[in-house]
Short mmCIF file of C-alpha atoms in Angstrom, two decimals:
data_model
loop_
_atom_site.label_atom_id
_atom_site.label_comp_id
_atom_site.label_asym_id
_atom_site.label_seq_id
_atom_site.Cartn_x
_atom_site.Cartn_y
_atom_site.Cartn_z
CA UNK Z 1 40.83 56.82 55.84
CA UNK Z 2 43.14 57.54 53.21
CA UNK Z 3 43.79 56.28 49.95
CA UNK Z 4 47.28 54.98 50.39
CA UNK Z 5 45.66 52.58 53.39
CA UNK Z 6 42.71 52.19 50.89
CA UNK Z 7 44.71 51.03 48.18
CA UNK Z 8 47.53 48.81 50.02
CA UNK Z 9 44.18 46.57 51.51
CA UNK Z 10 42.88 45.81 48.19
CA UNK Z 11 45.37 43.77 45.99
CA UNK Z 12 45.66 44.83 42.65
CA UNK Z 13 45.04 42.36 39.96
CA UNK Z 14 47.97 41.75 39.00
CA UNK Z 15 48.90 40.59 42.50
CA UNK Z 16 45.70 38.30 42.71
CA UNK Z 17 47.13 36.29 39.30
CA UNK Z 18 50.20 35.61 40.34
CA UNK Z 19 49.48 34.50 43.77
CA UNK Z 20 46.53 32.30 41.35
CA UNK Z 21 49.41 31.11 39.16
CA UNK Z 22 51.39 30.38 41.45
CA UNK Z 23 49.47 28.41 44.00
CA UNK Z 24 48.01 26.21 40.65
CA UNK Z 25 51.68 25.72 40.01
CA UNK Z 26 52.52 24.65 43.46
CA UNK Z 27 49.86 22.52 44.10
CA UNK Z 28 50.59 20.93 40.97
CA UNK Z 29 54.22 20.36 41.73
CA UNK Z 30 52.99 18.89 45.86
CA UNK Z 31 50.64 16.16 44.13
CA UNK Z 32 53.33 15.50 41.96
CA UNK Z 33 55.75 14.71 44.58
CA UNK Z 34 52.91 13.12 46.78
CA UNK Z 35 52.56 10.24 44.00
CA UNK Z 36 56.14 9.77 43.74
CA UNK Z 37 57.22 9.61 47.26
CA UNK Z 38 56.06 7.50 50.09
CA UNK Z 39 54.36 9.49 53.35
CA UNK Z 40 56.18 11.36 55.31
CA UNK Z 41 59.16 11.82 53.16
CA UNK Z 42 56.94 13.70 50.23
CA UNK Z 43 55.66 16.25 53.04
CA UNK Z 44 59.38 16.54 54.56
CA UNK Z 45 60.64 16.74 50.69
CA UNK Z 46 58.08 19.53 49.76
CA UNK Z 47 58.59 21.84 53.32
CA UNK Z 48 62.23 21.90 53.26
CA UNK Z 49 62.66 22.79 49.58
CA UNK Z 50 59.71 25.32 49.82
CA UNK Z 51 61.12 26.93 52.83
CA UNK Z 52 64.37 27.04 50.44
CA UNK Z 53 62.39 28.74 48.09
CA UNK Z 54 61.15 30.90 50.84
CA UNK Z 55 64.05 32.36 51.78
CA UNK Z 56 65.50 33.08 47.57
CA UNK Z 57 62.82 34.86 46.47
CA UNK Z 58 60.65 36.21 49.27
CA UNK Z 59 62.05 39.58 48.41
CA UNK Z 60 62.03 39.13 44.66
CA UNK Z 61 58.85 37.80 43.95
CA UNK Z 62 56.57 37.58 46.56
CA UNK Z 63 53.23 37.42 45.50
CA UNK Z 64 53.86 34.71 42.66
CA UNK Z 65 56.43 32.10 44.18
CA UNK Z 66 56.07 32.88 48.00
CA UNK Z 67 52.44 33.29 48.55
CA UNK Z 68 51.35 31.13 45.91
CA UNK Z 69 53.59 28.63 44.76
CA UNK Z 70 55.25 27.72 48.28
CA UNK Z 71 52.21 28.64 49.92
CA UNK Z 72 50.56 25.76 48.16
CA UNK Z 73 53.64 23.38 47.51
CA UNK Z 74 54.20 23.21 51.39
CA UNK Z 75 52.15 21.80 53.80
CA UNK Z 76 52.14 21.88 57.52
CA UNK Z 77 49.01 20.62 58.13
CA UNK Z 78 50.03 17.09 56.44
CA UNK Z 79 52.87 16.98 58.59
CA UNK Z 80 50.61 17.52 61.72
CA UNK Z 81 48.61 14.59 60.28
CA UNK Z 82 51.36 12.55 59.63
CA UNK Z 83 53.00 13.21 62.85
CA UNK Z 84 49.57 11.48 65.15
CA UNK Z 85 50.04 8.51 62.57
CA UNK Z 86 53.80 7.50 63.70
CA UNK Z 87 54.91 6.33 66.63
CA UNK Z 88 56.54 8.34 69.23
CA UNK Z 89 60.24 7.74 68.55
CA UNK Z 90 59.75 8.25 64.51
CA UNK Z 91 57.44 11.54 65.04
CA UNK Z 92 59.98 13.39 67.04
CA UNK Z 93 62.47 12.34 64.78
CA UNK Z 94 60.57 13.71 61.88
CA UNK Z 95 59.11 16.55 63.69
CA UNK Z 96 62.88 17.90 65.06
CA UNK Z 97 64.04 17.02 61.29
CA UNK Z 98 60.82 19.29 59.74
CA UNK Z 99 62.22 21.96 61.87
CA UNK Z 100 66.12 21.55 61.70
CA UNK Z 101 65.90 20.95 58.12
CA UNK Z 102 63.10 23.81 56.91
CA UNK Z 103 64.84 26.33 59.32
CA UNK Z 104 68.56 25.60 57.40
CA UNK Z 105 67.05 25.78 53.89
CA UNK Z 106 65.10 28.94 54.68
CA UNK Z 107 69.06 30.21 55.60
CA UNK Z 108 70.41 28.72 52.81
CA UNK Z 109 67.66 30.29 50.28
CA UNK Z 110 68.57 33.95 51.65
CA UNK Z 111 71.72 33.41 50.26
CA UNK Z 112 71.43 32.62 47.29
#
């Protein structure tokens, strides 16, 4: 094995802080907007701006705002949740809106 796949498996520390930073920051931010907003528009609120986020600074900072602080300020698995606690009609509304909506900030993050 060489050490270029040696070292690219084993994240610096540098890289281990940020993503640390960042995923304090984001969760931080999530409960934030959990207290303030009623369920399911705090969990729609947090995905689409996060995949907004996503898709400005994947490139630029990836370790610090993409794998930490979106990867802890969104949440798919409360929308899974929250989707089995509403009725049909109102879960494929706010399923199809998850989607539509994450997949058109994601486009309008890349660019910015």
């Amino acid at each position: 094995m060489s050490s270029a796949s040696t070292s690219r498996s084993t994240p610096r520390p540098s890289e281990l802080l940020a993503v640390f930073a960042g995923g304090c920051l984001g969760a931080l931010a999530r409960a934030g907007v959990a207290e303030a907003l009623a369920v399911p528009w705090g969990t729609l609120l947090v995905n689409v701006v996060g995949a907004f986020l996503l898709g400005a600074v994947v490139t630029r900072a990836p370790k610090f705002l993409g794998t930490g602080f979106c990867g802890a300020f969104t949440t798919f698995s409360t929308m899974q949740v929250e989707l089995l606690e509403l009725r049909v009609l109102e879960a494929a509304m706010y399923g199809a809106a998850s989607i539509v909506l994450g997949l058109a900030a994601v486009a309008l993050g890349r660019r910015v």
